[in-house]
mmCIF file with all atom_site columns, C-alpha atoms in Angstrom:
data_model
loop_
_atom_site.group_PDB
_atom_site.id
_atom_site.type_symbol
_atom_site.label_atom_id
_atom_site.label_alt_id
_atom_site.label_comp_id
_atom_site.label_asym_id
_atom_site.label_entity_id
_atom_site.label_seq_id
_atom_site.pdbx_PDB_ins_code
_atom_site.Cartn_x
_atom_site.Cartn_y
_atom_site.Cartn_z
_atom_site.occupancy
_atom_site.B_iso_or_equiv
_atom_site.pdbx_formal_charge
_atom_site.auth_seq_id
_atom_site.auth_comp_id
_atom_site.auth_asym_id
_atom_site.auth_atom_id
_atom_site.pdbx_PDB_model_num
ATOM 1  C CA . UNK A 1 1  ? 164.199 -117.597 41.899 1.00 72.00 ? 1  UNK A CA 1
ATOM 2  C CA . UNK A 1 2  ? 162.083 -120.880 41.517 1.00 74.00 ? 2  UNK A CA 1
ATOM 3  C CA . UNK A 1 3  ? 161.001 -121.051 45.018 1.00 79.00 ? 3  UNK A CA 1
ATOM 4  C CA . UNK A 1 4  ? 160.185 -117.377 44.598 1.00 79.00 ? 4  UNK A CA 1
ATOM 5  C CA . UNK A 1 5  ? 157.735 -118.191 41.930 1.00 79.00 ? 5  UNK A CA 1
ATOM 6  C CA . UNK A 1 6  ? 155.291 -119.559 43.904 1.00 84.00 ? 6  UNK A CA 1
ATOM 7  C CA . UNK A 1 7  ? 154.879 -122.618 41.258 1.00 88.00 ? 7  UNK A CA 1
ATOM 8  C CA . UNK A 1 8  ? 155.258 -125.881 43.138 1.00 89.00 ? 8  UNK A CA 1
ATOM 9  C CA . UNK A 1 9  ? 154.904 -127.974 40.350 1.00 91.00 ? 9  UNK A CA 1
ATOM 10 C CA . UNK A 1 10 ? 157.528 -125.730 38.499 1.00 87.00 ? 10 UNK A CA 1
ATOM 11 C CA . UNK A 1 11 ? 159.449 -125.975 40.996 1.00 88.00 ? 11 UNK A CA 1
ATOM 12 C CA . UNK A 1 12 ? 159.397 -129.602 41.293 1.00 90.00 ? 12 UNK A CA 1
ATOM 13 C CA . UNK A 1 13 ? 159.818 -129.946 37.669 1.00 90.00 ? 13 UNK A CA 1
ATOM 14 C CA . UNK A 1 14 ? 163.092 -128.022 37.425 1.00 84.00 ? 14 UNK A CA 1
ATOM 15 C CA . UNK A 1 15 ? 164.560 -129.810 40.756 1.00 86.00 ? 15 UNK A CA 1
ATOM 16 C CA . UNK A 1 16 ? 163.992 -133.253 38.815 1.00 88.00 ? 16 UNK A CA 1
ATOM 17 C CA . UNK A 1 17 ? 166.284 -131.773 35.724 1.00 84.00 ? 17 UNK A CA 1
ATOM 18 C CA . UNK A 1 18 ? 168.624 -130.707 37.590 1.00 81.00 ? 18 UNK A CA 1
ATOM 19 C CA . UNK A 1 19 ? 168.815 -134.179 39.297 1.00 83.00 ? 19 UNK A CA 1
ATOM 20 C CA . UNK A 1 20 ? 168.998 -135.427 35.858 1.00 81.00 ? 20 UNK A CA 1
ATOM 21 C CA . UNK A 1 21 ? 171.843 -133.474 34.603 1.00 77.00 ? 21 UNK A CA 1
ATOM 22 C CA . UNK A 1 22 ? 174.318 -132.545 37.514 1.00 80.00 ? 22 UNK A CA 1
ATOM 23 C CA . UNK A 1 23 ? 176.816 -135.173 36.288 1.00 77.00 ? 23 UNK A CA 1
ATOM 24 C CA . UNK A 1 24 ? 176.936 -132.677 32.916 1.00 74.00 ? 24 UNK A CA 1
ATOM 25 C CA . UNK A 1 25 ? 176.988 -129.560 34.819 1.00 74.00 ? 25 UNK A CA 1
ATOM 26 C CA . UNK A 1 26 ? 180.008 -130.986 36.614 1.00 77.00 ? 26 UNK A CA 1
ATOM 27 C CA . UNK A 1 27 ? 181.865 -131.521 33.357 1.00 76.00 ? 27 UNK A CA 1
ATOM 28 C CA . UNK A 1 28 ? 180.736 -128.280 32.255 1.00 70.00 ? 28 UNK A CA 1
ATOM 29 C CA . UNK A 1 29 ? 182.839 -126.585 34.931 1.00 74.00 ? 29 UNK A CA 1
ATOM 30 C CA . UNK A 1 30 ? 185.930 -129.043 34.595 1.00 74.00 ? 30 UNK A CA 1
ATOM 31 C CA . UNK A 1 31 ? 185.972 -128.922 30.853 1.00 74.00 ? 31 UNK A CA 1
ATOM 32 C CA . UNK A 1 32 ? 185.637 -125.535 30.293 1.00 71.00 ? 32 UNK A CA 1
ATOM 33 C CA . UNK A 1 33 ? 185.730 -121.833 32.284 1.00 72.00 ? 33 UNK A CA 1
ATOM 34 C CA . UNK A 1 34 ? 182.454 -122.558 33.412 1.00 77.00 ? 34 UNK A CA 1
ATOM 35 C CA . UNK A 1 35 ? 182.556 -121.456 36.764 1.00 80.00 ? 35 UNK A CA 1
ATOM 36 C CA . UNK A 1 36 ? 183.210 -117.806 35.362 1.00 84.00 ? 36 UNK A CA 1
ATOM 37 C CA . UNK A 1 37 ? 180.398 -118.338 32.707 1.00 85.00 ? 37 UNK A CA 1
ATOM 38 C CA . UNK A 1 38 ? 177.991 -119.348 34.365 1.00 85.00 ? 38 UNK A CA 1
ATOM 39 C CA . UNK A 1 39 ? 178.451 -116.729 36.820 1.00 90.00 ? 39 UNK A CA 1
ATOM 40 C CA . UNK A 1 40 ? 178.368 -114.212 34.324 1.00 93.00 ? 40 UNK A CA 1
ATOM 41 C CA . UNK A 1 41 ? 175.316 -115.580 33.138 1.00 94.00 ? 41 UNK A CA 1
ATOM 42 C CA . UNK A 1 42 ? 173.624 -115.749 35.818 1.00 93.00 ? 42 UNK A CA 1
ATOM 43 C CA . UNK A 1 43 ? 174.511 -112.357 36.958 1.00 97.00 ? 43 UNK A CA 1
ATOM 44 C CA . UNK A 1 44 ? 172.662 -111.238 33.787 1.00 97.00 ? 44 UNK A CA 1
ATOM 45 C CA . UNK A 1 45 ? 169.856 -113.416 34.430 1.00 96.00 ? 45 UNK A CA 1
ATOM 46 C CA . UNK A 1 46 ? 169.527 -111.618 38.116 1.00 96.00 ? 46 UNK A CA 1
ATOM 47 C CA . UNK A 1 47 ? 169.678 -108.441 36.566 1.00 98.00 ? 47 UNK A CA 1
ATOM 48 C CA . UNK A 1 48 ? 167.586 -108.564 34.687 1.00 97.00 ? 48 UNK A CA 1
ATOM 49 C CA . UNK A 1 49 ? 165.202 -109.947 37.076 1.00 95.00 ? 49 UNK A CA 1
ATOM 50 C CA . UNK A 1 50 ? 165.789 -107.009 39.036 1.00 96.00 ? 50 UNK A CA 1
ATOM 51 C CA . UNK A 1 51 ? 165.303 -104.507 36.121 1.00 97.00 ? 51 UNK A CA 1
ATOM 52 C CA . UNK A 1 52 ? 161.719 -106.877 36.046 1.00 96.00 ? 52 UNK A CA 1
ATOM 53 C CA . UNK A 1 53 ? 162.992 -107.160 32.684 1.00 97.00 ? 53 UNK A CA 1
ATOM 54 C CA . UNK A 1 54 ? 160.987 -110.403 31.696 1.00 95.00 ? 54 UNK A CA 1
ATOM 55 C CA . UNK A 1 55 ? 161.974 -111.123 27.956 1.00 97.00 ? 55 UNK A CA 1
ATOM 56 C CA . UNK A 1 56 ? 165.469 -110.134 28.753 1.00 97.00 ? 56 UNK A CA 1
ATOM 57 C CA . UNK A 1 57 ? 165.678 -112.723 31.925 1.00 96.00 ? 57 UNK A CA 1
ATOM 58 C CA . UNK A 1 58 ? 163.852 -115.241 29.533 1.00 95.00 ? 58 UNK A CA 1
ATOM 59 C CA . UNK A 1 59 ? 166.078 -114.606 26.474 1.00 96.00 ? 59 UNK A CA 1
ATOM 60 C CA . UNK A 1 60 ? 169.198 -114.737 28.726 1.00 96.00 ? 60 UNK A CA 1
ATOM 61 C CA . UNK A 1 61 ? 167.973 -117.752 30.705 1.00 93.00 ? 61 UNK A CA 1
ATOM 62 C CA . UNK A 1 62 ? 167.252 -119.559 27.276 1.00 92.00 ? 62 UNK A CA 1
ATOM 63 C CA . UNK A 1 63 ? 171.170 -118.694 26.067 1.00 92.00 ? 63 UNK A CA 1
ATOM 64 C CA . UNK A 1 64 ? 172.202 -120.138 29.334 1.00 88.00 ? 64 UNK A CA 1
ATOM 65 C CA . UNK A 1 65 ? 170.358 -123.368 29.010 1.00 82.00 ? 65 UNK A CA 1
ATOM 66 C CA . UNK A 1 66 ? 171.225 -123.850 25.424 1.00 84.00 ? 66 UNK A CA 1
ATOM 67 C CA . UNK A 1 67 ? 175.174 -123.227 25.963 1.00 78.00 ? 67 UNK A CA 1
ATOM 68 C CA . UNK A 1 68 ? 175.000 -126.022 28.697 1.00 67.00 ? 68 UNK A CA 1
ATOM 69 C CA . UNK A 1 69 ? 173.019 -128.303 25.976 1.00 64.00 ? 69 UNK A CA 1
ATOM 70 C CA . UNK A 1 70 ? 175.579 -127.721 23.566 1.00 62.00 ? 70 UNK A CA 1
ATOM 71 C CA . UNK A 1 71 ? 178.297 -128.909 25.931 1.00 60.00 ? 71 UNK A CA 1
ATOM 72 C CA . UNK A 1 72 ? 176.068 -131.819 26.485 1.00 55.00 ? 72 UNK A CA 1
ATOM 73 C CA . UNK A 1 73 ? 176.374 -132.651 22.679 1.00 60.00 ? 73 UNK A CA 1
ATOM 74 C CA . UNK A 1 74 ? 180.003 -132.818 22.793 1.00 60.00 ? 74 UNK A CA 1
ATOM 75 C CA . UNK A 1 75 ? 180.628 -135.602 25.736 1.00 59.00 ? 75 UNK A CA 1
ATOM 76 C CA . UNK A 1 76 ? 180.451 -139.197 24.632 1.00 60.00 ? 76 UNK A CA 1
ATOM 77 C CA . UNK A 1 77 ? 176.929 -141.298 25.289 1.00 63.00 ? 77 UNK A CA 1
ATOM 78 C CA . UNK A 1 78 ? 176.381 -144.132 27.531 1.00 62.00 ? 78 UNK A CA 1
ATOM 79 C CA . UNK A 1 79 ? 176.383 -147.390 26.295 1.00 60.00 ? 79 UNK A CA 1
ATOM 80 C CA . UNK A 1 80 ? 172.977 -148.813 26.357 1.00 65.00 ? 80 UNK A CA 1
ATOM 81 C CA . UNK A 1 81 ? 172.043 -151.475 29.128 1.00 65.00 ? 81 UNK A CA 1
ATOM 82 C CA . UNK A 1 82 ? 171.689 -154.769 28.217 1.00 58.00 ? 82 UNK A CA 1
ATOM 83 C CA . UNK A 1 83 ? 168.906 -156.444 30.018 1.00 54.00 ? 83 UNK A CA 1
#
């Protein structure tokens, strides 16, 4: 869907993130049913794209990212580098 979008910059935006945060995503899936969940998800996401059904996709896109945040909360922080 972000290629699709015909926003480069958006596009290159959302591919850094996603650098940023695969280790998390990873954990995601171990620690919890996330490979169901996130299928589900985005299943409704896609749906809802198909139904061109912006404020649903948005709202359920929004969910999606804030249930992987919350997960993010719970794992333990790195310990700062010391220079």
């Amino acid at each position: 869907m972000y290629e699709a979008s015909g926003r480069p910059y958006f596009l290159q935006t959302i591919s850094a993130a996603l650098d940023r945060v695969d280790r998390y995503l990873r954990a995601q899936l171990v620690l919890t049913d996330g490979m169901a969940r996130a299928r589900r998800e985005h299943e409704g996401i896609l749906l809802a794209c198909i139904r061109r059904d912006a404020e649903e996709a948005a709202r359920l896109t929004r969910e999606h990212i804030l249930g992987g945040l919350r997960l993010a909360d719970r794992l333990p922080r790195p310990h700062p580098r010391r220079q």
